[in-house]
Amino acid sequence: MTGQVRTVDGRVAGRRGQATRQKLLDCLSEMLSSSPYRDVKVIDVARKAGTSPATFYQYFPDVEGAVLEIAEEMAKEGAGLTGLVAGRSWVGKSGWQAAEELVDGFLGFWRKHDAILRVVDLGAAEGDKRFYKIRMKILNAVTSSLTDSVKELQSKGKLDKDVNPAAIAGSLVAMLAAVASHQKGFQSWGVKQAELKPNLALLVHLGITGKKPTK
Amino acid sequence: MTGQVRTVDGRVAGRRGQATRQKLLDCLSEMLSSSPYRDVKVIDVARKAGTSPATFYQYFPDVEGAVLEIAEEMAKEGAGLTGLVAGRSWVGKSGWQAAEELVDGFLGFWRKHDAILRVVDLGAAEGDKRFYKIRMKILNAVTSSLTDSVKELQSKGKLDKDVNPAAIAGSLVAMLAAVASHQKGFQSWGVKQAELKPNLALLVHLGITGKKPTK
DNA sequence: TCGGTAAGCTGACGGCATGACAGGACAAGT
DNA sequence: ACTTGTCCTGTCATGCCGTCAGCTTACCGA
């Protein structure tokens, strides 16, 4: 299943090849953090990795292809985000704690991978199915768990029947992602980082349970 | 104040020049809707406008410069979004109506300008202050009004004192923007367009007032 | 009517990135 | 040393970028 790493022209990559490949990915990742996506050139990545453009094209069809690779890697790590929600109780104090930890974990993940995530976001918004799929993979990790939580509360009669669990969960997750992408934006509204989190947690808690949290 | 339109080399643009300039902007706008931002080339825009690349560079320093121009134009229109919130009452049935109309108006605006907005979003996320400023201009139109609404409810004692109005308002607006950018994403969770809006309105209402809406 | 002046446009050019290929360097086994 | 398959790069054709000089067009005052 874990098909060997292959070059563009079909050869299987050996140890040395994989190292070069990885180095190219690392350098690309670094460049994405420091310069606009539109201005990232193959030649710069290759130079940074101490190799030539031709080598780059041996392992990736183009910049986009390499970006997808990095994104895929990140998506694997993102699967772990499920743990932030799965099996959590949303009643009483533990509900508030669940909200806080969800916000914290999510923002941390997004901040860690912000450079690649904004490219994924762009690709998805532009309608590229490959990026779209990766974005879904990450968000689904959280959204589907949250959806289940909402459904459960609904079935216990603690929540109106006419809310759509998936819509609520999806919207809240989208909110977390958006806020994480533009954290700096809040500073111009006079909102500090530390203040942001509890307010996000409040919104999440309100959205999931329909009630104010008991802290 | 309304400085004349000027070419890159300082000449003032006459009627014909402004027409060409506008045509270039229109064509660029169209291209942004149909192809990835990264792949939009000056030569394509020029060809589409029936002119030459050199002409493009007479009016804009580069693609980014032209995009900023389009974005600025849109931001002016975005100022009208204030009307969706300003002077609204958030109590009782009118509160639910306010939430519904806010969601509707916001999603409509975002959908109308989705191509340019995703580029603005990217630029802002990458830390480009010019894009960032434009994004703020649009979001502020709604956010500051919403912030006022929250403050008012707070001063009347209808809302906890420890919530930060700006953080709440900003987060809700970010949510609306994010959901609008990725509306298609919700379909894969089995959420239809029409279902999405009332659920978003519910979240907005909950966030602003802290209470379930009375419909 | 006739220049004069500024606006408007483009052909052409050096420079650089792209993407493909063939051939040389290198490591490992025999 | 020889073979085999991996790995890298020099080189090349192509195409876009960004600039400039110079040509055409429109406007205006005499």
Tab-separated table of C-alpha atoms (C1' of nucleotides) in Angstrom:
chain	number	residue	atom	x	y	z
A	1	MET	CA	0.000	0.000	0.000
A	2	THR	CA	2.740	2.435	0.917
A	3	GLY	CA	3.931	2.574	-2.672
A	4	GLN	CA	7.630	3.325	-2.920
A	5	VAL	CA	8.673	6.859	-3.597
A	6	ARG	CA	9.113	7.297	-7.305
A	7	THR	CA	10.681	9.910	-9.526
A	8	VAL	CA	8.667	11.635	-12.212
A	9	ASP	CA	10.093	9.314	-14.863
A	10	GLY	CA	9.228	6.186	-12.960
A	11	ARG	CA	12.448	5.129	-11.270
A	12	VAL	CA	12.271	4.096	-7.646
A	13	ALA	CA	14.135	6.472	-5.393
A	14	GLY	CA	16.916	5.073	-3.230
A	15	ARG	CA	18.165	6.327	0.068
A	16	ARG	CA	20.172	9.203	-1.332
A	17	GLY	CA	17.398	10.213	-3.668
A	18	GLN	CA	14.863	10.301	-0.890
A	19	ALA	CA	17.155	12.493	1.153
A	20	THR	CA	17.471	15.003	-1.681
A	21	ARG	CA	13.764	14.883	-2.228
A	22	GLN	CA	13.105	15.573	1.420
A	23	LYS	CA	15.606	18.395	1.449
A	24	LEU	CA	13.803	19.992	-1.471
A	25	LEU	CA	10.509	19.699	0.387
A	26	ASP	CA	12.008	21.241	3.509
A	27	CYS	CA	13.470	24.132	1.577
A	28	LEU	CA	10.210	24.711	-0.244
A	29	SER	CA	8.393	24.691	3.062
A	30	GLU	CA	10.777	27.287	4.378
A	31	MET	CA	10.370	29.476	1.321
A	32	LEU	CA	6.600	29.379	1.651
A	33	SER	CA	6.975	30.862	5.115
A	34	SER	CA	9.157	33.692	3.979
A	35	SER	CA	7.859	34.748	0.580
A	36	PRO	CA	4.536	35.023	-1.212
A	37	TYR	CA	3.319	31.798	-2.820
A	38	ARG	CA	3.148	33.482	-6.178
A	39	ASP	CA	6.839	34.339	-6.055
A	40	VAL	CA	8.214	30.964	-5.041
A	41	LYS	CA	10.346	29.770	-7.955
A	42	VAL	CA	11.762	26.330	-8.596
A	43	ILE	CA	15.204	27.772	-9.111
A	44	ASP	CA	15.206	29.383	-5.670
A	45	VAL	CA	14.153	26.196	-3.954
A	46	ALA	CA	16.817	24.250	-5.810
A	47	ARG	CA	19.520	26.783	-4.968
A	48	LYS	CA	18.544	26.755	-1.320
A	49	ALA	CA	18.796	22.977	-1.306
A	50	GLY	CA	22.218	23.156	-2.928
A	51	THR	CA	21.102	21.437	-6.088
A	52	SER	CA	19.812	22.288	-9.559
A	53	PRO	CA	16.349	22.902	-10.996
A	54	ALA	CA	16.670	19.757	-13.068
A	55	THR	CA	16.884	17.737	-9.887
A	56	PHE	CA	13.717	19.317	-8.600
A	57	TYR	CA	11.861	18.298	-11.740
A	58	GLN	CA	13.065	14.786	-11.294
A	59	TYR	CA	11.007	14.424	-8.134
A	60	PHE	CA	8.096	16.793	-8.672
A	61	PRO	CA	6.099	17.827	-11.718
A	62	ASP	CA	6.062	21.452	-10.555
A	63	VAL	CA	5.899	23.652	-7.459
A	64	GLU	CA	2.267	22.817	-6.935
A	65	GLY	CA	3.031	19.124	-6.968
A	66	ALA	CA	5.621	19.532	-4.277
A	67	VAL	CA	3.288	21.678	-2.206
A	68	LEU	CA	0.695	18.934	-2.355
A	69	GLU	CA	3.276	16.537	-1.003
A	70	ILE	CA	3.977	18.755	1.982
A	71	ALA	CA	0.285	19.264	2.548
A	72	GLU	CA	-0.364	15.543	2.488
A	73	GLU	CA	2.273	15.037	5.126
A	74	MET	CA	0.653	17.675	7.295
A	75	ALA	CA	-2.767	16.167	6.802
A	76	LYS	CA	-1.513	12.945	8.351
A	77	GLU	CA	-0.495	14.842	11.445
A	78	GLY	CA	-3.836	16.638	11.366
A	79	ALA	CA	-5.667	13.373	11.783
A	80	GLY	CA	-4.539	13.515	15.388
A	81	LEU	CA	-6.800	16.480	15.968
A	82	THR	CA	-9.675	14.062	16.354
A	83	GLY	CA	-8.431	13.451	19.845
A	84	LEU	CA	-9.384	16.997	20.791
A	85	VAL	CA	-13.070	16.195	20.509
A	86	ALA	CA	-13.694	12.474	20.409
A	87	GLY	CA	-15.342	11.050	23.482
A	88	ARG	CA	-15.643	14.399	25.230
A	89	SER	CA	-18.504	15.379	27.435
A	90	TRP	CA	-20.135	18.715	26.728
A	91	VAL	CA	-22.092	19.041	29.951
A	92	GLY	CA	-21.113	21.139	32.949
A	93	LYS	CA	-17.562	22.117	33.649
A	94	SER	CA	-16.086	19.452	31.441
A	95	GLY	CA	-17.944	21.040	28.568
A	96	TRP	CA	-16.112	24.291	29.075
A	97	GLN	CA	-12.842	22.457	29.337
A	98	ALA	CA	-13.548	20.600	26.119
A	99	ALA	CA	-14.182	23.877	24.330
A	100	GLU	CA	-11.026	25.450	25.675
A	101	GLU	CA	-8.847	22.535	24.712
A	102	LEU	CA	-10.364	22.294	21.274
A	103	VAL	CA	-9.642	25.947	20.605
A	104	ASP	CA	-6.158	25.678	21.982
A	105	GLY	CA	-5.225	22.577	20.042
A	106	PHE	CA	-6.713	23.792	16.821
A	107	LEU	CA	-5.091	27.204	16.935
A	108	GLY	CA	-1.775	25.609	17.771
A	109	PHE	CA	-1.939	23.259	14.828
A	110	TRP	CA	-2.919	26.016	12.451
A	111	ARG	CA	-0.215	28.309	13.693
A	112	LYS	CA	2.398	25.607	13.325
A	113	HIS	CA	1.522	24.971	9.719
A	114	ASP	CA	0.256	28.385	8.701
A	115	ALA	CA	2.380	28.779	5.604
A	116	ILE	CA	1.297	25.565	3.959
A	117	LEU	CA	-2.271	25.864	5.179
A	118	ARG	CA	-2.866	29.184	3.502
A	119	VAL	CA	-1.756	27.685	0.218
A	120	VAL	CA	-4.056	24.731	0.762
A	121	ASP	CA	-6.860	27.145	1.571
A	122	LEU	CA	-6.235	29.069	-1.611
A	123	GLY	CA	-6.114	25.948	-3.729
A	124	ALA	CA	-9.325	24.665	-2.185
A	125	ALA	CA	-11.084	28.004	-2.669
A	126	GLU	CA	-9.986	28.006	-6.288
A	127	GLY	CA	-11.708	24.693	-6.749
A	128	ASP	CA	-8.681	22.416	-7.000
A	129	LYS	CA	-9.969	19.061	-5.847
A	130	ARG	CA	-6.616	17.819	-4.638
A	131	PHE	CA	-6.191	20.710	-2.214
A	132	TYR	CA	-9.823	20.582	-1.356
A	133	LYS	CA	-9.512	16.942	-0.370
A	134	ILE	CA	-6.569	17.619	1.874
A	135	ARG	CA	-8.350	20.475	3.570
A	136	MET	CA	-11.333	18.234	4.135
A	137	LYS	CA	-9.183	15.536	5.601
A	138	ILE	CA	-7.912	17.901	8.264
A	139	LEU	CA	-11.182	19.609	9.014
A	140	ASN	CA	-13.092	16.334	8.984
A	141	ALA	CA	-10.948	15.085	11.811
A	142	VAL	CA	-12.573	17.682	14.004
A	143	THR	CA	-15.859	18.334	12.258
A	144	SER	CA	-17.169	14.808	12.208
A	145	SER	CA	-16.404	14.327	15.865
A	146	LEU	CA	-18.112	17.599	16.692
A	147	THR	CA	-21.066	16.655	14.535
A	148	ASP	CA	-21.466	13.491	16.571
A	149	SER	CA	-21.382	15.464	19.791
A	150	VAL	CA	-24.129	17.747	18.548
A	151	LYS	CA	-26.222	14.798	17.384
A	152	GLU	CA	-25.889	13.178	20.769
A	153	LEU	CA	-27.000	16.280	22.619
A	154	GLN	CA	-29.869	16.524	20.186
A	155	SER	CA	-31.005	12.979	20.740
A	156	LYS	CA	-31.051	13.586	24.475
A	157	GLY	CA	-33.391	16.474	23.887
A	158	LYS	CA	-30.897	19.007	25.151
A	159	LEU	CA	-30.804	20.825	21.855
A	160	ASP	CA	-33.357	21.978	19.288
A	161	LYS	CA	-34.205	19.444	16.617
A	162	ASP	CA	-34.064	21.922	13.805
A	163	VAL	CA	-30.372	22.642	13.953
A	164	ASN	CA	-28.222	20.837	11.438
A	165	PRO	CA	-25.338	19.258	13.341
A	166	ALA	CA	-23.001	19.170	10.366
A	167	ALA	CA	-23.663	22.800	9.474
A	168	ILE	CA	-23.024	23.956	13.029
A	169	ALA	CA	-19.891	21.886	13.451
A	170	GLY	CA	-18.544	22.846	10.041
A	171	SER	CA	-19.135	26.526	10.636
A	172	LEU	CA	-17.455	26.496	14.007
A	173	VAL	CA	-14.445	24.695	12.621
A	174	ALA	CA	-14.282	27.126	9.718
A	175	MET	CA	-14.322	29.924	12.256
A	176	LEU	CA	-11.408	28.449	14.148
A	177	ALA	CA	-9.438	28.014	10.961
A	178	ALA	CA	-10.154	31.555	9.783
A	179	VAL	CA	-9.300	33.147	13.090
A	180	ALA	CA	-6.083	31.146	13.243
A	181	SER	CA	-5.115	32.324	9.764
A	182	HIS	CA	-5.644	35.939	10.616
A	183	GLN	CA	-4.696	36.124	14.259
A	184	LYS	CA	-2.720	39.273	13.611
A	185	GLY	CA	-5.833	40.928	12.284
A	186	PHE	CA	-7.391	40.940	15.708
A	187	GLN	CA	-4.628	42.989	17.169
A	188	SER	CA	-5.785	45.977	15.148
A	189	TRP	CA	-9.143	45.644	16.871
A	190	GLY	CA	-7.331	45.797	20.162
A	191	VAL	CA	-7.820	42.120	20.902
A	192	LYS	CA	-4.853	40.335	22.376
A	193	GLN	CA	-3.958	36.728	21.677
A	194	ALA	CA	-4.701	35.636	25.226
A	195	GLU	CA	-8.125	37.267	25.205
A	196	LEU	CA	-9.069	35.658	21.957
A	197	LYS	CA	-9.013	32.051	23.094
A	198	PRO	CA	-11.623	32.195	25.873
A	199	ASN	CA	-13.968	34.118	23.614
A	200	LEU	CA	-13.570	31.533	20.881
A	201	ALA	CA	-14.156	28.812	23.406
A	202	LEU	CA	-17.312	30.593	24.486
A	203	LEU	CA	-18.591	30.707	20.913
A	204	VAL	CA	-17.785	27.037	20.405
A	205	HIS	CA	-19.543	26.075	23.606
A	206	LEU	CA	-22.584	28.188	22.762
A	207	GLY	CA	-22.726	26.697	19.294
A	208	ILE	CA	-22.453	23.085	20.396
A	209	THR	CA	-24.616	23.119	23.477
A	210	GLY	CA	-26.783	26.190	22.876
A	211	LYS	CA	-26.032	27.299	26.403
A	212	LYS	CA	-23.559	29.440	28.274
A	213	PRO	CA	-20.744	27.462	29.842
A	214	THR	CA	-20.436	26.908	33.571
A	215	LYS	CA	-16.818	27.596	34.348
B	1	MET	CA	-8.294	64.505	-2.988
B	2	THR	CA	-9.375	62.259	-5.811
B	3	GLY	CA	-5.944	62.436	-7.445
B	4	GLN	CA	-6.071	61.882	-11.161
B	5	VAL	CA	-5.318	58.450	-12.500
B	6	ARG	CA	-1.679	58.277	-13.461
B	7	THR	CA	0.445	55.910	-15.473
B	8	VAL	CA	3.478	54.284	-13.942
B	9	ASP	CA	5.771	56.836	-15.572
B	10	GLY	CA	3.782	59.756	-14.273
B	11	ARG	CA	1.591	60.859	-17.147
B	12	VAL	CA	-2.013	61.640	-16.383
B	13	ALA	CA	-4.389	59.232	-18.050
B	14	GLY	CA	-6.967	60.651	-20.416
B	15	ARG	CA	-10.285	59.193	-21.403
B	16	ARG	CA	-8.915	56.583	-23.751
B	17	GLY	CA	-6.181	55.602	-21.340
B	18	GLN	CA	-8.638	55.115	-18.515
B	19	ALA	CA	-10.775	52.938	-20.712
B	20	THR	CA	-7.817	50.668	-21.539
B	21	ARG	CA	-6.837	50.574	-17.917
B	22	GLN	CA	-10.337	49.571	-16.910
B	23	LYS	CA	-10.461	46.934	-19.611
B	24	LEU	CA	-7.240	45.443	-18.294
B	25	LEU	CA	-8.702	45.372	-14.789
B	26	ASP	CA	-11.875	43.706	-16.026
B	27	CYS	CA	-9.936	41.066	-17.909
B	28	LEU	CA	-7.701	40.418	-14.936
B	29	SER	CA	-10.752	40.067	-12.750
B	30	GLU	CA	-12.169	37.538	-15.151
B	31	MET	CA	-8.937	35.581	-15.284
B	32	LEU	CA	-8.804	35.400	-11.512
B	33	SER	CA	-12.172	33.690	-11.580
B	34	SER	CA	-11.132	31.108	-14.090
B	35	SER	CA	-7.543	30.222	-13.321
B	36	PRO	CA	-5.325	29.827	-10.265
B	37	TYR	CA	-3.811	33.062	-8.999
B	38	ARG	CA	-0.342	31.630	-9.384
B	39	ASP	CA	-0.870	31.026	-13.082
B	40	VAL	CA	-2.273	34.409	-14.048
B	41	LYS	CA	0.276	35.941	-16.418
B	42	VAL	CA	0.519	39.504	-17.623
B	43	ILE	CA	0.669	38.345	-21.197
B	44	ASP	CA	-2.629	36.489	-20.907
B	45	VAL	CA	-4.407	39.468	-19.418
B	46	ALA	CA	-3.027	41.723	-22.133
B	47	ARG	CA	-4.019	39.311	-24.883
B	48	LYS	CA	-7.514	39.008	-23.491
B	49	ALA	CA	-7.810	42.799	-23.435
B	50	GLY	CA	-6.628	42.972	-27.031
B	51	THR	CA	-3.484	44.850	-26.164
B	52	SER	CA	0.165	44.200	-25.423
B	53	PRO	CA	2.054	43.413	-22.212
B	54	ALA	CA	3.883	46.718	-22.478
B	55	THR	CA	0.581	48.519	-22.187
B	56	PHE	CA	-0.197	46.629	-19.017
B	57	TYR	CA	3.052	47.764	-17.466
B	58	GLN	CA	2.197	51.318	-18.366
B	59	TYR	CA	-0.702	51.278	-15.932
B	60	PHE	CA	0.350	48.797	-13.267
B	61	PRO	CA	3.704	47.907	-11.731
B	62	ASP	CA	2.816	44.200	-11.811
B	63	VAL	CA	-0.072	41.769	-11.460
B	64	GLU	CA	-0.209	42.298	-7.733
B	65	GLY	CA	-0.529	46.045	-8.220
B	66	ALA	CA	-3.497	45.590	-10.505
B	67	VAL	CA	-5.097	43.137	-8.099
B	68	LEU	CA	-4.813	45.721	-5.348
B	69	GLU	CA	-6.638	48.160	-7.564
B	70	ILE	CA	-9.536	45.756	-8.059
B	71	ALA	CA	-9.592	44.968	-4.386
B	72	GLU	CA	-9.700	48.643	-3.463
B	73	GLU	CA	-12.694	49.105	-5.713
B	74	MET	CA	-14.450	46.213	-4.066
B	75	ALA	CA	-13.629	47.524	-0.616
B	76	LYS	CA	-15.540	50.693	-1.403
B	77	GLU	CA	-18.591	48.636	-2.177
B	78	GLY	CA	-17.958	46.634	0.976
B	79	ALA	CA	-18.370	49.733	3.091
B	80	GLY	CA	-22.065	49.414	2.400
B	81	LEU	CA	-22.146	46.238	4.465
B	82	THR	CA	-22.324	48.427	7.556
B	83	GLY	CA	-25.996	48.870	6.784
B	84	LEU	CA	-26.575	45.197	7.564
B	85	VAL	CA	-25.887	45.750	11.244
B	86	ALA	CA	-25.954	49.424	12.140
B	87	GLY	CA	-28.906	50.503	14.259
B	88	ARG	CA	-30.368	47.004	14.489
B	89	SER	CA	-32.096	45.677	17.525
B	90	TRP	CA	-30.977	42.297	18.794
B	91	VAL	CA	-33.899	41.594	21.087
B	92	GLY	CA	-36.826	39.375	20.334
B	93	LYS	CA	-37.908	38.564	16.815
B	94	SER	CA	-36.088	41.490	15.284
B	95	GLY	CA	-32.885	39.993	16.649
B	96	TRP	CA	-33.414	36.836	14.653
B	97	GLN	CA	-34.222	38.875	11.595
B	98	ALA	CA	-31.059	40.920	12.042
B	99	ALA	CA	-28.998	37.745	12.228
B	100	GLU	CA	-30.633	36.300	9.135
B	101	GLU	CA	-30.134	39.414	7.085
B	102	LEU	CA	-26.559	39.813	8.186
B	103	VAL	CA	-25.733	36.281	7.112
B	104	ASP	CA	-27.565	36.691	3.859
B	105	GLY	CA	-25.972	39.990	2.945
B	106	PHE	CA	-22.517	38.919	3.930
B	107	LEU	CA	-22.608	35.628	2.073
B	108	GLY	CA	-23.954	37.367	-0.983
B	109	PHE	CA	-21.187	39.913	-1.002
B	110	TRP	CA	-18.516	37.294	-0.540
B	111	ARG	CA	-19.922	35.111	-3.237
B	112	LYS	CA	-20.075	37.994	-5.660
B	113	HIS	CA	-16.447	38.844	-5.162
B	114	ASP	CA	-15.067	35.437	-4.296
B	115	ALA	CA	-12.230	35.427	-6.798
B	116	ILE	CA	-10.665	38.671	-5.693
B	117	LEU	CA	-11.416	38.039	-2.041
B	118	ARG	CA	-9.473	34.817	-1.919
B	119	VAL	CA	-6.448	36.633	-3.282
B	120	VAL	CA	-6.886	39.378	-0.709
B	121	ASP	CA	-7.183	36.718	1.963
B	122	LEU	CA	-3.975	35.100	0.818
B	123	GLY	CA	-2.104	38.381	0.694
B	124	ALA	CA	-3.315	39.316	4.144
B	125	ALA	CA	-2.396	35.916	5.563
B	126	GLU	CA	1.055	36.261	4.032
B	127	GLY	CA	1.503	39.466	5.947
B	128	ASP	CA	1.219	41.962	3.103
B	129	LYS	CA	0.007	45.127	4.771
B	130	ARG	CA	-1.703	46.506	1.706
B	131	PHE	CA	-3.964	43.460	1.346
B	132	TYR	CA	-4.353	43.270	5.042
B	133	LYS	CA	-5.606	46.845	5.145
B	134	ILE	CA	-8.172	46.192	2.449
B	135	ARG	CA	-9.424	43.114	4.210
B	136	MET	CA	-9.752	45.087	7.409
B	137	LYS	CA	-11.656	47.822	5.648
B	138	ILE	CA	-14.294	45.350	4.538
B	139	LEU	CA	-14.513	43.370	7.736
B	140	ASN	CA	-14.463	46.497	9.878
B	141	ALA	CA	-17.600	47.677	8.191
B	142	VAL	CA	-19.397	44.807	9.855
B	143	THR	CA	-17.222	44.067	12.836
B	144	SER	CA	-17.235	47.496	14.423
B	145	SER	CA	-20.997	47.746	14.134
B	146	LEU	CA	-21.369	44.300	15.657
B	147	THR	CA	-18.936	45.212	18.403
B	148	ASP	CA	-21.111	48.176	19.291
B	149	SER	CA	-24.173	45.974	19.428
B	150	VAL	CA	-22.441	43.606	21.830
B	151	LYS	CA	-21.242	46.480	23.997
B	152	GLU	CA	-24.729	47.860	24.196
B	153	LEU	CA	-26.206	44.550	25.277
B	154	GLN	CA	-23.424	44.293	27.801
B	155	SER	CA	-24.086	47.729	29.286
B	156	LYS	CA	-27.738	46.812	29.726
B	157	GLY	CA	-26.644	43.843	31.750
B	158	LYS	CA	-28.036	41.389	29.228
B	159	LEU	CA	-24.654	39.836	28.622
B	160	ASP	CA	-21.720	38.728	30.741
B	161	LYS	CA	-19.145	41.382	31.437
B	162	ASP	CA	-16.203	39.135	30.764
B	163	VAL	CA	-16.770	38.671	27.078
B	164	ASN	CA	-14.671	40.814	24.800
B	165	PRO	CA	-17.027	42.429	22.275
B	166	ALA	CA	-14.378	42.919	19.620
B	167	ALA	CA	-13.176	39.320	19.889
B	168	ILE	CA	-16.690	37.949	19.586
B	169	ALA	CA	-17.646	40.186	16.703
B	170	GLY	CA	-14.369	39.582	14.884
B	171	SER	CA	-14.635	35.829	15.278
B	172	LEU	CA	-18.194	35.715	14.018
B	173	VAL	CA	-17.312	37.816	11.002
B	174	ALA	CA	-14.288	35.644	10.309
B	175	MET	CA	-16.603	32.650	10.446
B	176	LEU	CA	-18.951	34.158	7.901
B	177	ALA	CA	-16.059	34.989	5.590
B	178	ALA	CA	-14.570	31.517	5.890
B	179	VAL	CA	-17.848	29.717	5.309
B	180	ALA	CA	-18.527	31.921	2.300
B	181	SER	CA	-15.130	31.083	0.832
B	182	HIS	CA	-15.669	27.383	1.176
B	183	GLN	CA	-19.374	26.971	0.647
B	184	LYS	CA	-18.750	24.033	-1.614
B	185	GLY	CA	-16.937	22.300	1.194
B	186	PHE	CA	-20.143	21.906	3.135
B	187	GLN	CA	-21.796	19.949	0.411
B	188	SER	CA	-19.452	17.068	1.065
B	189	TRP	CA	-20.743	16.999	4.616
B	190	GLY	CA	-24.227	16.753	3.215
B	191	VAL	CA	-25.154	20.300	4.091
B	192	LYS	CA	-27.100	22.164	1.475
B	193	GLN	CA	-26.759	25.854	0.768
B	194	ALA	CA	-30.248	26.642	2.021
B	195	GLU	CA	-29.709	24.779	5.276
B	196	LEU	CA	-26.472	26.553	5.935
B	197	LYS	CA	-27.851	30.055	6.308
B	198	PRO	CA	-30.255	29.536	9.200
B	199	ASN	CA	-27.612	27.624	11.105
B	200	LEU	CA	-25.123	30.424	10.598
B	201	ALA	CA	-27.740	32.922	11.700
B	202	LEU	CA	-28.293	30.833	14.804
B	203	LEU	CA	-24.597	30.911	15.632
B	204	VAL	CA	-24.440	34.650	15.067
B	205	HIS	CA	-27.445	35.234	17.264
B	206	LEU	CA	-26.094	32.996	19.991
B	207	GLY	CA	-22.753	34.767	19.841
B	208	ILE	CA	-24.111	38.265	19.976
B	209	THR	CA	-26.890	37.839	22.501
B	210	GLY	CA	-25.817	34.704	24.334
B	211	LYS	CA	-29.329	33.378	23.913
B	212	LYS	CA	-31.358	31.278	21.554
B	213	PRO	CA	-33.370	33.308	19.086
B	214	THR	CA	-37.131	33.619	19.261
B	215	LYS	CA	-38.318	33.137	15.728
C	1	DT	C1'	-5.442	74.786	-41.294
C	2	DC	C1'	-1.434	73.798	-39.157
C	3	DG	C1'	2.046	72.628	-36.117
C	4	DG	C1'	3.073	71.546	-31.171
C	5	DT	C1'	2.574	68.774	-27.305
C	6	DA	C1'	1.311	65.158	-24.553
C	7	DA	C1'	-1.112	60.727	-24.394
C	8	DG	C1'	-1.282	56.108	-25.982
C	9	DC	C1'	0.561	51.954	-27.816
C	10	DT	C1'	3.870	48.439	-29.392
C	11	DG	C1'	8.056	45.918	-31.391
C	12	DA	C1'	12.059	44.404	-29.844
C	13	DC	C1'	15.417	43.030	-26.547
C	14	DG	C1'	18.188	41.147	-22.578
C	15	DG	C1'	17.266	38.388	-18.707
C	16	DC	C1'	15.453	34.706	-16.245
C	17	DA	C1'	12.425	30.526	-15.226
C	18	DT	C1'	10.657	26.406	-17.179
C	19	DG	C1'	10.872	21.735	-18.422
C	20	DA	C1'	13.155	17.990	-21.157
C	21	DC	C1'	17.090	15.144	-22.277
C	22	DA	C1'	21.347	12.779	-22.562
C	23	DG	C1'	25.358	11.799	-20.480
C	24	DG	C1'	28.513	11.588	-16.618
C	25	DA	C1'	29.325	10.582	-11.513
C	26	DC	C1'	28.652	7.515	-7.952
C	27	DA	C1'	27.682	3.450	-4.929
C	28	DA	C1'	27.157	-1.573	-4.482
C	29	DG	C1'	27.562	-6.067	-5.703
C	30	DT	C1'	30.380	-9.653	-8.397
D	1	DA	C1'	38.014	-3.970	-12.733
D	2	DC	C1'	33.329	-4.493	-14.504
D	3	DT	C1'	28.385	-4.100	-14.460
D	4	DT	C1'	24.126	-2.204	-13.065
D	5	DG	C1'	21.019	0.929	-11.633
D	6	DT	C1'	20.560	5.287	-9.061
D	7	DC	C1'	21.472	10.089	-8.926
D	8	DC	C1'	22.742	14.565	-10.506
D	9	DT	C1'	23.714	18.333	-13.751
D	10	DG	C1'	25.046	20.848	-18.242
D	11	DT	C1'	22.668	22.321	-21.877
D	12	DC	C1'	19.069	23.683	-24.775
D	13	DA	C1'	14.543	25.352	-26.760
D	14	DT	C1'	10.769	27.788	-25.291
D	15	DG	C1'	8.178	31.333	-23.188
D	16	DC	C1'	7.257	35.087	-19.895
D	17	DC	C1'	9.079	39.312	-17.618
D	18	DG	C1'	9.890	44.086	-17.524
D	19	DT	C1'	11.955	48.084	-20.034
D	20	DC	C1'	12.862	51.343	-23.705
D	21	DA	C1'	12.886	53.968	-27.809
D	22	DG	C1'	10.046	55.305	-31.095
D	23	DC	C1'	5.865	55.462	-33.680
D	24	DT	C1'	0.867	56.838	-33.896
D	25	DT	C1'	-3.087	59.287	-32.267
D	26	DA	C1'	-5.785	62.915	-30.056
D	27	DC	C1'	-6.225	67.453	-28.416
D	28	DC	C1'	-5.489	72.454	-28.500
D	29	DG	C1'	-4.189	77.094	-29.379
D	30	DA	C1'	-2.800	80.267	-32.953
